[in-house]
Amino acid sequence: MQNILGIDIGGSHITLAQVDSGKKEIISSTYVREHVNSFDNREVIFSAWVSAVEKAAYNLGKDKLLIGIAMPGPFDYENGISLMLHGKFIDIYQVNIKEELAERLSVSQHQIHFVNDAAAFMEGEIFGGCVQDFKKVFGITLGTGLGTTFYNGDFATDEDLWDSPFKNSIAEDYLATRWFVNYYKELTGELISGTKDLLDKPIEIQTRIFDEYADSFSEFVMKYVSHYEPEVLVIGGNIAKAYPYFEKRFTQNLEKNNINLPVKISAIFEDAAILGAASYALKKIK
C-alpha cells in the first residue's frame, strides 16, 4: 500500500493524516491538527508545518512517502509557489514551498503535490465521500468564504466564483457566514457567530433568515452553476450542516425554474480536503 499523507493548510491551521488508499479513508490514529498563524514569519510557519508532518508520518519511510497538500489560492500549484500577496502568508509570497518542504523533510520534490483547497474538497468527496459514483459534479463550500469546484470525470478544478457579480455586490457577501451575522444584527440588533447560534433563536427569525438565504443560494445556482449541467451538487462547509433548515425552499426554487439537480451533503466535511489532497497526489503519480 502506498504511504500517503493528506494535508489541509488554512490561514490558522494545518490538519493532516495518513490515508488508507485501499479503504479510501483517513487513518484516524495519525490525525494531527496544529495551530499555525499565517501572519507569522516564514521560519515559524515552515517549522510548524514540518513538525506536524513528522508527527503524522512518524512510522513511514520517507523514500516512498507521497504528500498531497491542499492550499488556498492564489498559488502556483504545479510548481509549489505561493502567490498570496495580501494578508495571510505574506512572508512566504513567491517562496517555492515545494522546494523548502522537500529539503526540510529530506524527500524529493516529486513526492509533493499541491492542489487548490476547493478542488481538494471535491477530490475527497469523489474519492471517499458522498459522490463516488458520479462523473460530472459541481461542489460548493459554504462557510467563512465561498468555494466552488467542478469535477469533469478526470480532475476537480477551482471555479473561483466567490467574487462573481451578484445582487448588489459579489456572491460571497450573500452566501458566506458573514451574511448570517450581518442580517441577524440588522433584524435584531444582536450578534451571532453563524448558523449554529441561529439554531437556538426563535423559529420565526430562523425561518425568515433561512428563507432569504435559500432564495440567494438558489439564485446563485441558477445563475452560475446550472450551465455546467452537473449530475449532482455536493455541498460542504459549516453552513451545509444547517441545510435541512433551507432545503425545502431551495429545492422548490430550483424546481420552479425547471432545474432538477440532486443535492448531496458532504459525508466527511473537514476530512474531505485531507482525503482529496491525498487522492490528487495518487492521481498525479499514476
PDB file of C-alpha atoms in Angstrom:
ATOM      1  CA  MET A   1       0.000   0.000   0.000  1.00  0.00           C
ATOM      2  CA  GLN A   2       1.237   3.488  -0.854  1.00  0.00           C
ATOM      3  CA  ASN A   3       2.485   5.528   2.128  1.00  0.00           C
ATOM      4  CA  ILE A   4       0.461   8.692   1.673  1.00  0.00           C
ATOM      5  CA  LEU A   5      -0.159  11.806   3.720  1.00  0.00           C
ATOM      6  CA  GLY A   6      -3.043  14.177   3.056  1.00  0.00           C
ATOM      7  CA  ILE A   7      -2.596  17.752   4.313  1.00  0.00           C
ATOM      8  CA  ASP A   8      -5.040  20.655   4.552  1.00  0.00           C
ATOM      9  CA  ILE A   9      -3.427  24.047   5.138  1.00  0.00           C
ATOM     10  CA  GLY A  10      -5.547  27.056   6.082  1.00  0.00           C
ATOM     11  CA  GLY A  11      -4.940  30.537   7.418  1.00  0.00           C
ATOM     12  CA  SER A  12      -4.861  29.393  11.040  1.00  0.00           C
ATOM     13  CA  HIS A  13      -4.154  25.667  10.960  1.00  0.00           C
ATOM     14  CA  ILE A  14      -2.558  22.629   9.407  1.00  0.00           C
ATOM     15  CA  THR A  15      -4.607  19.429   9.541  1.00  0.00           C
ATOM     16  CA  LEU A  16      -3.213  16.176   8.247  1.00  0.00           C
ATOM     17  CA  ALA A  17      -3.319  12.404   8.451  1.00  0.00           C
ATOM     18  CA  GLN A  18      -2.166   9.267   6.739  1.00  0.00           C
ATOM     19  CA  VAL A  19      -4.704   7.934   4.231  1.00  0.00           C
ATOM     20  CA  ASP A  20      -5.531   4.310   3.551  1.00  0.00           C
ATOM     21  CA  SER A  21      -5.876   4.329  -0.234  1.00  0.00           C
ATOM     22  CA  GLY A  22      -7.493   0.881  -0.278  1.00  0.00           C
ATOM     23  CA  LYS A  23     -10.233   1.684   2.232  1.00  0.00           C
ATOM     24  CA  LYS A  24     -10.391   5.291   0.985  1.00  0.00           C
ATOM     25  CA  GLU A  25     -10.344   6.703   4.484  1.00  0.00           C
ATOM     26  CA  ILE A  26      -8.197   8.571   6.971  1.00  0.00           C
ATOM     27  CA  ILE A  27      -6.136   6.527   9.422  1.00  0.00           C
ATOM     28  CA  SER A  28      -7.554   8.274  12.484  1.00  0.00           C
ATOM     29  CA  SER A  29      -4.693   7.333  14.814  1.00  0.00           C
ATOM     30  CA  THR A  30      -2.360   9.505  12.694  1.00  0.00           C
ATOM     31  CA  TYR A  31      -4.606  12.601  12.651  1.00  0.00           C
ATOM     32  CA  VAL A  32      -2.780  15.823  13.604  1.00  0.00           C
ATOM     33  CA  ARG A  33      -4.159  19.352  13.836  1.00  0.00           C
ATOM     34  CA  GLU A  34      -1.902  22.253  14.797  1.00  0.00           C
ATOM     35  CA  HIS A  35      -2.494  25.983  15.065  1.00  0.00           C
ATOM     36  CA  VAL A  36      -0.328  27.943  12.629  1.00  0.00           C
ATOM     37  CA  ASN A  37      -0.588  31.719  12.366  1.00  0.00           C
ATOM     38  CA  SER A  38      -0.373  32.651   8.677  1.00  0.00           C
ATOM     39  CA  PHE A  39       0.849  36.137   9.660  1.00  0.00           C
ATOM     40  CA  ASP A  40       3.999  34.747  11.300  1.00  0.00           C
ATOM     41  CA  ASN A  41       7.376  34.864   9.548  1.00  0.00           C
ATOM     42  CA  ARG A  42       8.354  32.125   7.109  1.00  0.00           C
ATOM     43  CA  GLU A  43      10.657  30.294   9.518  1.00  0.00           C
ATOM     44  CA  VAL A  44       7.913  29.920  12.141  1.00  0.00           C
ATOM     45  CA  ILE A  45       5.428  28.763   9.506  1.00  0.00           C
ATOM     46  CA  PHE A  46       7.746  26.211   7.888  1.00  0.00           C
ATOM     47  CA  SER A  47       8.917  24.877  11.261  1.00  0.00           C
ATOM     48  CA  ALA A  48       5.295  24.344  12.353  1.00  0.00           C
ATOM     49  CA  TRP A  49       4.377  22.598   9.095  1.00  0.00           C
ATOM     50  CA  VAL A  50       7.407  20.306   9.171  1.00  0.00           C
ATOM     51  CA  SER A  51       6.816  19.434  12.834  1.00  0.00           C
ATOM     52  CA  ALA A  52       3.198  18.486  12.045  1.00  0.00           C
ATOM     53  CA  VAL A  53       4.242  16.335   9.075  1.00  0.00           C
ATOM     54  CA  GLU A  54       6.811  14.499  11.143  1.00  0.00           C
ATOM     55  CA  LYS A  55       4.198  13.779  13.840  1.00  0.00           C
ATOM     56  CA  ALA A  56       1.687  12.406  11.334  1.00  0.00           C
ATOM     57  CA  ALA A  57       4.245  10.396   9.319  1.00  0.00           C
ATOM     58  CA  TYR A  58       6.235   9.172  12.328  1.00  0.00           C
ATOM     59  CA  ASN A  59       6.083   5.495  11.245  1.00  0.00           C
ATOM     60  CA  LEU A  60       6.549   5.931   7.481  1.00  0.00           C
ATOM     61  CA  GLY A  61       9.723   5.617   5.458  1.00  0.00           C
ATOM     62  CA  LYS A  62      10.434   8.875   3.657  1.00  0.00           C
ATOM     63  CA  ASP A  63      11.793   7.311   0.470  1.00  0.00           C
ATOM     64  CA  LYS A  64       8.322   6.119  -0.620  1.00  0.00           C
ATOM     65  CA  LEU A  65       6.231   8.785   1.115  1.00  0.00           C
ATOM     66  CA  LEU A  66       3.694  10.615  -1.054  1.00  0.00           C
ATOM     67  CA  ILE A  67       2.427  14.004   0.166  1.00  0.00           C
ATOM     68  CA  GLY A  68      -0.689  15.773  -1.090  1.00  0.00           C
ATOM     69  CA  ILE A  69      -1.277  19.331   0.143  1.00  0.00           C
ATOM     70  CA  ALA A  70      -4.491  21.353  -0.161  1.00  0.00           C
ATOM     71  CA  MET A  71      -3.691  25.087  -0.200  1.00  0.00           C
ATOM     72  CA  PRO A  72      -5.773  28.237  -0.609  1.00  0.00           C
ATOM     73  CA  GLY A  73      -5.053  30.459  -3.605  1.00  0.00           C
ATOM     74  CA  PRO A  74      -3.685  32.320  -5.331  1.00  0.00           C
ATOM     75  CA  PHE A  75      -0.959  29.717  -5.681  1.00  0.00           C
ATOM     76  CA  ASP A  76       1.161  28.135  -8.412  1.00  0.00           C
ATOM     77  CA  TYR A  77       0.061  24.568  -7.699  1.00  0.00           C
ATOM     78  CA  GLU A  78       2.250  22.836 -10.252  1.00  0.00           C
ATOM     79  CA  ASN A  79       5.478  24.436  -9.028  1.00  0.00           C
ATOM     80  CA  GLY A  80       4.518  24.889  -5.375  1.00  0.00           C
ATOM     81  CA  ILE A  81       4.957  28.670  -5.194  1.00  0.00           C
ATOM     82  CA  SER A  82       2.772  30.909  -3.033  1.00  0.00           C
ATOM     83  CA  LEU A  83       1.235  33.897  -4.824  1.00  0.00           C
ATOM     84  CA  MET A  84      -0.679  35.200  -1.784  1.00  0.00           C
ATOM     85  CA  LEU A  85       0.232  38.860  -1.692  1.00  0.00           C
ATOM     86  CA  HIS A  86      -2.392  40.254   0.701  1.00  0.00           C
ATOM     87  CA  GLY A  87      -2.996  39.230   4.302  1.00  0.00           C
ATOM     88  CA  LYS A  88      -2.262  35.612   5.143  1.00  0.00           C
ATOM     89  CA  PHE A  89       1.097  34.008   4.305  1.00  0.00           C
ATOM     90  CA  ILE A  90       2.545  37.340   3.201  1.00  0.00           C
ATOM     91  CA  ASP A  91       6.048  36.307   4.350  1.00  0.00           C
ATOM     92  CA  ILE A  92       6.126  33.294   2.012  1.00  0.00           C
ATOM     93  CA  TYR A  93       4.985  35.238  -1.057  1.00  0.00           C
ATOM     94  CA  GLN A  94       6.837  33.871  -4.121  1.00  0.00           C
ATOM     95  CA  VAL A  95       8.657  31.329  -1.973  1.00  0.00           C
ATOM     96  CA  ASN A  96       8.996  27.860  -3.512  1.00  0.00           C
ATOM     97  CA  ILE A  97       7.221  25.890  -0.784  1.00  0.00           C
ATOM     98  CA  LYS A  98       7.698  22.560  -2.549  1.00  0.00           C
ATOM     99  CA  GLU A  99      11.467  23.100  -2.532  1.00  0.00           C
ATOM    100  CA  GLU A 100      11.525  24.249   1.103  1.00  0.00           C
ATOM    101  CA  LEU A 101       9.445  21.326   2.372  1.00  0.00           C
ATOM    102  CA  ALA A 102      11.361  18.749   0.338  1.00  0.00           C
ATOM    103  CA  GLU A 103      14.659  19.960   1.757  1.00  0.00           C
ATOM    104  CA  ARG A 104      13.419  20.173   5.352  1.00  0.00           C
ATOM    105  CA  LEU A 105      11.701  16.768   5.207  1.00  0.00           C
ATOM    106  CA  SER A 106      14.530  15.079   3.277  1.00  0.00           C
ATOM    107  CA  VAL A 107      12.237  13.941   0.468  1.00  0.00           C
ATOM    108  CA  SER A 108      12.209  14.535  -3.283  1.00  0.00           C
ATOM    109  CA  GLN A 109      10.154  17.390  -4.730  1.00  0.00           C
ATOM    110  CA  HIS A 110       8.486  14.737  -6.918  1.00  0.00           C
ATOM    111  CA  GLN A 111       6.897  13.297  -3.762  1.00  0.00           C
ATOM    112  CA  ILE A 112       4.971  16.513  -3.026  1.00  0.00           C
ATOM    113  CA  HIS A 113       1.837  17.615  -4.902  1.00  0.00           C
ATOM    114  CA  PHE A 114      -0.285  20.726  -4.302  1.00  0.00           C
ATOM    115  CA  VAL A 115      -3.972  21.181  -5.084  1.00  0.00           C
ATOM    116  CA  ASN A 116      -6.393  24.062  -4.586  1.00  0.00           C
ATOM    117  CA  ASP A 117      -8.362  23.705  -1.342  1.00  0.00           C
ATOM    118  CA  ALA A 118     -11.799  23.897  -3.030  1.00  0.00           C
ATOM    119  CA  ALA A 119     -10.737  21.324  -5.626  1.00  0.00           C
ATOM    120  CA  ALA A 120      -9.355  19.134  -2.815  1.00  0.00           C
ATOM    121  CA  PHE A 121     -12.781  19.158  -1.146  1.00  0.00           C
ATOM    122  CA  MET A 122     -14.270  17.818  -4.375  1.00  0.00           C
ATOM    123  CA  GLU A 123     -11.489  15.264  -4.922  1.00  0.00           C
ATOM    124  CA  GLY A 124     -12.134  13.988  -1.386  1.00  0.00           C
ATOM    125  CA  GLU A 125     -15.863  13.600  -1.944  1.00  0.00           C
ATOM    126  CA  ILE A 126     -15.225  11.787  -5.252  1.00  0.00           C
ATOM    127  CA  PHE A 127     -12.557   9.541  -3.698  1.00  0.00           C
ATOM    128  CA  GLY A 128     -14.131   8.587  -0.375  1.00  0.00           C
ATOM    129  CA  GLY A 129     -17.214  10.747   0.164  1.00  0.00           C
ATOM    130  CA  CYS A 130     -20.803  11.120  -0.973  1.00  0.00           C
ATOM    131  CA  VAL A 131     -20.380  11.336  -4.777  1.00  0.00           C
ATOM    132  CA  GLN A 132     -18.092   8.401  -5.559  1.00  0.00           C
ATOM    133  CA  ASP A 133     -20.325   7.110  -8.357  1.00  0.00           C
ATOM    134  CA  PHE A 134     -20.703  10.349 -10.324  1.00  0.00           C
ATOM    135  CA  LYS A 135     -18.740  11.662 -13.298  1.00  0.00           C
ATOM    136  CA  LYS A 136     -19.921  15.278 -13.512  1.00  0.00           C
ATOM    137  CA  VAL A 137     -20.222  17.041 -10.174  1.00  0.00           C
ATOM    138  CA  PHE A 138     -20.372  20.651  -9.007  1.00  0.00           C
ATOM    139  CA  GLY A 139     -19.229  21.352  -5.451  1.00  0.00           C
ATOM    140  CA  ILE A 140     -19.833  24.366  -3.225  1.00  0.00           C
ATOM    141  CA  THR A 141     -18.337  25.005   0.199  1.00  0.00           C
ATOM    142  CA  LEU A 142     -20.348  27.385   2.349  1.00  0.00           C
ATOM    143  CA  GLY A 143     -18.539  28.777   5.383  1.00  0.00           C
ATOM    144  CA  THR A 144     -16.361  31.780   6.195  1.00  0.00           C
ATOM    145  CA  GLY A 145     -15.878  32.000   2.432  1.00  0.00           C
ATOM    146  CA  LEU A 146     -17.496  30.622  -0.703  1.00  0.00           C
ATOM    147  CA  GLY A 147     -15.696  27.833  -2.546  1.00  0.00           C
ATOM    148  CA  THR A 148     -16.748  26.493  -5.946  1.00  0.00           C
ATOM    149  CA  THR A 149     -15.339  23.489  -7.785  1.00  0.00           C
ATOM    150  CA  PHE A 150     -16.223  21.278 -10.742  1.00  0.00           C
ATOM    151  CA  TYR A 151     -15.321  17.645 -11.420  1.00  0.00           C
ATOM    152  CA  ASN A 152     -15.497  16.536 -15.053  1.00  0.00           C
ATOM    153  CA  GLY A 153     -14.640  12.865 -14.590  1.00  0.00           C
ATOM    154  CA  ASP A 154     -10.887  13.456 -14.516  1.00  0.00           C
ATOM    155  CA  PHE A 155      -9.695  16.161 -12.097  1.00  0.00           C
ATOM    156  CA  ALA A 156     -11.548  18.708  -9.993  1.00  0.00           C
ATOM    157  CA  THR A 157     -10.922  22.369 -10.821  1.00  0.00           C
ATOM    158  CA  ASP A 158     -11.355  25.501  -8.734  1.00  0.00           C
ATOM    159  CA  GLU A 159     -14.063  27.575 -10.429  1.00  0.00           C
ATOM    160  CA  ASP A 160     -13.292  30.664  -8.304  1.00  0.00           C
ATOM    161  CA  LEU A 161     -16.833  32.084  -8.383  1.00  0.00           C
ATOM    162  CA  TRP A 162     -16.686  33.682  -4.932  1.00  0.00           C
ATOM    163  CA  ASP A 163     -16.320  37.209  -6.312  1.00  0.00           C
ATOM    164  CA  SER A 164     -18.780  36.839  -9.202  1.00  0.00           C
ATOM    165  CA  PRO A 165     -21.211  39.765  -9.555  1.00  0.00           C
ATOM    166  CA  PHE A 166     -24.313  39.013  -7.523  1.00  0.00           C
ATOM    167  CA  LYS A 167     -27.192  41.269  -6.468  1.00  0.00           C
ATOM    168  CA  ASN A 168     -25.632  44.498  -5.174  1.00  0.00           C
ATOM    169  CA  SER A 169     -22.158  43.095  -4.579  1.00  0.00           C
ATOM    170  CA  ILE A 170     -20.442  39.705  -5.024  1.00  0.00           C
ATOM    171  CA  ALA A 171     -21.687  36.167  -4.369  1.00  0.00           C
ATOM    172  CA  GLU A 172     -19.618  35.588  -1.228  1.00  0.00           C
ATOM    173  CA  ASP A 173     -21.271  38.556   0.501  1.00  0.00           C
ATOM    174  CA  TYR A 174     -24.635  36.770   0.306  1.00  0.00           C
ATOM    175  CA  LEU A 175     -23.627  33.135   0.804  1.00  0.00           C
ATOM    176  CA  ALA A 176     -20.868  33.086   3.432  1.00  0.00           C
ATOM    177  CA  THR A 177     -21.204  33.131   7.237  1.00  0.00           C
ATOM    178  CA  ARG A 178     -20.888  36.912   7.439  1.00  0.00           C
ATOM    179  CA  TRP A 179     -24.234  37.281   5.662  1.00  0.00           C
ATOM    180  CA  PHE A 180     -25.984  35.467   8.535  1.00  0.00           C
ATOM    181  CA  VAL A 181     -24.117  37.597  11.087  1.00  0.00           C
ATOM    182  CA  ASN A 182     -24.936  40.867   9.322  1.00  0.00           C
ATOM    183  CA  TYR A 183     -28.566  40.059   8.546  1.00  0.00           C
ATOM    184  CA  TYR A 184     -29.301  38.824  12.069  1.00  0.00           C
ATOM    185  CA  LYS A 185     -27.818  42.030  13.501  1.00  0.00           C
ATOM    186  CA  GLU A 186     -29.860  44.099  11.038  1.00  0.00           C
ATOM    187  CA  LEU A 187     -33.083  42.378  12.150  1.00  0.00           C
ATOM    188  CA  THR A 188     -32.435  42.156  15.900  1.00  0.00           C
ATOM    189  CA  GLY A 189     -29.506  44.396  16.811  1.00  0.00           C
ATOM    190  CA  GLU A 190     -27.840  41.344  18.350  1.00  0.00           C
ATOM    191  CA  LEU A 191     -24.709  39.376  17.425  1.00  0.00           C
ATOM    192  CA  ILE A 192     -24.364  35.732  16.433  1.00  0.00           C
ATOM    193  CA  SER A 193     -21.251  33.949  15.170  1.00  0.00           C
ATOM    194  CA  GLY A 194     -23.013  31.918  12.471  1.00  0.00           C
ATOM    195  CA  THR A 195     -25.700  29.369  11.670  1.00  0.00           C
ATOM    196  CA  LYS A 196     -25.004  27.270  14.774  1.00  0.00           C
ATOM    197  CA  ASP A 197     -26.064  30.201  17.002  1.00  0.00           C
ATOM    198  CA  LEU A 198     -29.066  30.900  14.801  1.00  0.00           C
ATOM    199  CA  LEU A 199     -30.489  27.434  15.534  1.00  0.00           C
ATOM    200  CA  ASP A 200     -31.014  28.496  19.164  1.00  0.00           C
ATOM    201  CA  LYS A 201     -33.118  31.533  18.202  1.00  0.00           C
ATOM    202  CA  PRO A 202     -36.937  31.771  17.866  1.00  0.00           C
ATOM    203  CA  ILE A 203     -38.378  29.804  14.938  1.00  0.00           C
ATOM    204  CA  GLU A 204     -39.838  32.936  13.309  1.00  0.00           C
ATOM    205  CA  ILE A 205     -36.447  34.627  12.965  1.00  0.00           C
ATOM    206  CA  GLN A 206     -34.805  31.342  11.893  1.00  0.00           C
ATOM    207  CA  THR A 207     -37.381  30.843   9.144  1.00  0.00           C
ATOM    208  CA  ARG A 208     -37.091  34.380   7.851  1.00  0.00           C
ATOM    209  CA  ILE A 209     -33.317  34.253   7.623  1.00  0.00           C
ATOM    210  CA  PHE A 210     -33.057  30.751   6.176  1.00  0.00           C
ATOM    211  CA  ASP A 211     -35.763  31.538   3.586  1.00  0.00           C
ATOM    212  CA  GLU A 212     -33.836  34.606   2.464  1.00  0.00           C
ATOM    213  CA  TYR A 213     -30.644  32.538   2.294  1.00  0.00           C
ATOM    214  CA  ALA A 214     -32.374  29.805   0.283  1.00  0.00           C
ATOM    215  CA  ASP A 215     -33.516  32.419  -2.232  1.00  0.00           C
ATOM    216  CA  SER A 216     -29.977  33.760  -2.638  1.00  0.00           C
ATOM    217  CA  PHE A 217     -28.419  30.308  -2.845  1.00  0.00           C
ATOM    218  CA  SER A 218     -30.875  29.073  -5.465  1.00  0.00           C
ATOM    219  CA  GLU A 219     -30.412  32.279  -7.468  1.00  0.00           C
ATOM    220  CA  PHE A 220     -26.642  31.715  -7.424  1.00  0.00           C
ATOM    221  CA  VAL A 221     -27.048  28.103  -8.591  1.00  0.00           C
ATOM    222  CA  MET A 222     -29.368  29.143 -11.408  1.00  0.00           C
ATOM    223  CA  LYS A 223     -27.069  31.963 -12.498  1.00  0.00           C
ATOM    224  CA  TYR A 224     -23.651  30.333 -12.218  1.00  0.00           C
ATOM    225  CA  VAL A 225     -23.927  26.565 -11.722  1.00  0.00           C
ATOM    226  CA  SER A 226     -26.730  25.246 -13.926  1.00  0.00           C
ATOM    227  CA  HIS A 227     -24.858  25.772 -17.214  1.00  0.00           C
ATOM    228  CA  TYR A 228     -22.230  23.214 -16.110  1.00  0.00           C
ATOM    229  CA  GLU A 229     -25.055  20.662 -16.330  1.00  0.00           C
ATOM    230  CA  PRO A 230     -23.801  18.624 -13.355  1.00  0.00           C
ATOM    231  CA  GLU A 231     -25.355  15.288 -12.422  1.00  0.00           C
ATOM    232  CA  VAL A 232     -25.329  16.289  -8.784  1.00  0.00           C
ATOM    233  CA  LEU A 233     -24.483  19.220  -6.479  1.00  0.00           C
ATOM    234  CA  VAL A 234     -22.389  18.462  -3.400  1.00  0.00           C
ATOM    235  CA  ILE A 235     -22.326  20.965  -0.539  1.00  0.00           C
ATOM    236  CA  GLY A 236     -19.766  21.222   2.245  1.00  0.00           C
ATOM    237  CA  GLY A 237     -18.658  23.762   4.843  1.00  0.00           C
ATOM    238  CA  ASN A 238     -20.256  24.663   8.170  1.00  0.00           C
ATOM    239  CA  ILE A 239     -23.380  26.209   6.621  1.00  0.00           C
ATOM    240  CA  ALA A 240     -24.084  22.882   4.869  1.00  0.00           C
ATOM    241  CA  LYS A 241     -24.720  21.391   8.323  1.00  0.00           C
ATOM    242  CA  ALA A 242     -27.803  23.649   8.501  1.00  0.00           C
ATOM    243  CA  TYR A 243     -29.051  22.556   5.062  1.00  0.00           C
ATOM    244  CA  PRO A 244     -32.258  20.919   6.410  1.00  0.00           C
ATOM    245  CA  TYR A 245     -33.384  24.404   7.506  1.00  0.00           C
ATOM    246  CA  PHE A 246     -33.287  25.848   3.980  1.00  0.00           C
ATOM    247  CA  GLU A 247     -33.512  22.688   1.848  1.00  0.00           C
ATOM    248  CA  LYS A 248     -37.238  22.785   1.044  1.00  0.00           C
ATOM    249  CA  ARG A 249     -37.323  26.367  -0.188  1.00  0.00           C
ATOM    250  CA  PHE A 250     -34.021  25.981  -2.039  1.00  0.00           C
ATOM    251  CA  THR A 251     -35.159  22.891  -3.973  1.00  0.00           C
ATOM    252  CA  GLN A 252     -38.592  24.393  -4.642  1.00  0.00           C
ATOM    253  CA  ASN A 253     -36.944  27.459  -6.176  1.00  0.00           C
ATOM    254  CA  LEU A 254     -34.879  25.260  -8.499  1.00  0.00           C
ATOM    255  CA  GLU A 255     -37.882  23.149  -9.498  1.00  0.00           C
ATOM    256  CA  LYS A 256     -39.912  26.274 -10.322  1.00  0.00           C
ATOM    257  CA  ASN A 257     -37.173  27.120 -12.809  1.00  0.00           C
ATOM    258  CA  ASN A 258     -37.106  23.616 -14.290  1.00  0.00           C
ATOM    259  CA  ILE A 259     -33.776  22.698 -12.684  1.00  0.00           C
ATOM    260  CA  ASN A 260     -33.743  19.129 -11.452  1.00  0.00           C
ATOM    261  CA  LEU A 261     -30.480  18.918  -9.550  1.00  0.00           C
ATOM    262  CA  PRO A 262     -29.956  16.276  -6.834  1.00  0.00           C
ATOM    263  CA  VAL A 263     -28.139  17.629  -3.770  1.00  0.00           C
ATOM    264  CA  LYS A 264     -25.729  15.686  -1.583  1.00  0.00           C
ATOM    265  CA  ILE A 265     -24.353  16.980   1.701  1.00  0.00           C
ATOM    266  CA  SER A 266     -20.716  16.200   2.454  1.00  0.00           C
ATOM    267  CA  ALA A 267     -20.278  12.919   4.284  1.00  0.00           C
ATOM    268  CA  ILE A 268     -16.796  13.776   5.534  1.00  0.00           C
ATOM    269  CA  PHE A 269     -16.724  17.604   5.929  1.00  0.00           C
ATOM    270  CA  GLU A 270     -13.346  18.581   7.426  1.00  0.00           C
ATOM    271  CA  ASP A 271     -11.751  15.328   6.263  1.00  0.00           C
ATOM    272  CA  ALA A 272     -12.663  15.941   2.603  1.00  0.00           C
ATOM    273  CA  ALA A 273      -9.671  18.174   1.869  1.00  0.00           C
ATOM    274  CA  ILE A 274      -7.246  15.708   3.514  1.00  0.00           C
ATOM    275  CA  LEU A 275      -8.638  12.776   1.524  1.00  0.00           C
ATOM    276  CA  GLY A 276      -8.776  14.935  -1.593  1.00  0.00           C
ATOM    277  CA  ALA A 277      -5.181  16.121  -1.315  1.00  0.00           C
ATOM    278  CA  ALA A 278      -4.050  12.508  -0.887  1.00  0.00           C
ATOM    279  CA  SER A 279      -6.141  11.171  -3.782  1.00  0.00           C
ATOM    280  CA  TYR A 280      -4.984  14.029  -6.025  1.00  0.00           C
ATOM    281  CA  ALA A 281      -1.347  13.118  -5.312  1.00  0.00           C
ATOM    282  CA  LEU A 282      -2.142   9.492  -6.168  1.00  0.00           C
ATOM    283  CA  LYS A 283      -3.653  10.582  -9.482  1.00  0.00           C
ATOM    284  CA  LYS A 284      -0.590  12.685 -10.280  1.00  0.00           C
ATOM    285  CA  ILE A 285       1.854   9.805  -9.864  1.00  0.00           C
ATOM    286  CA  LYS A 286      -0.347   7.479 -11.924  1.00  0.00           C
TER     287      LYS A 286
END
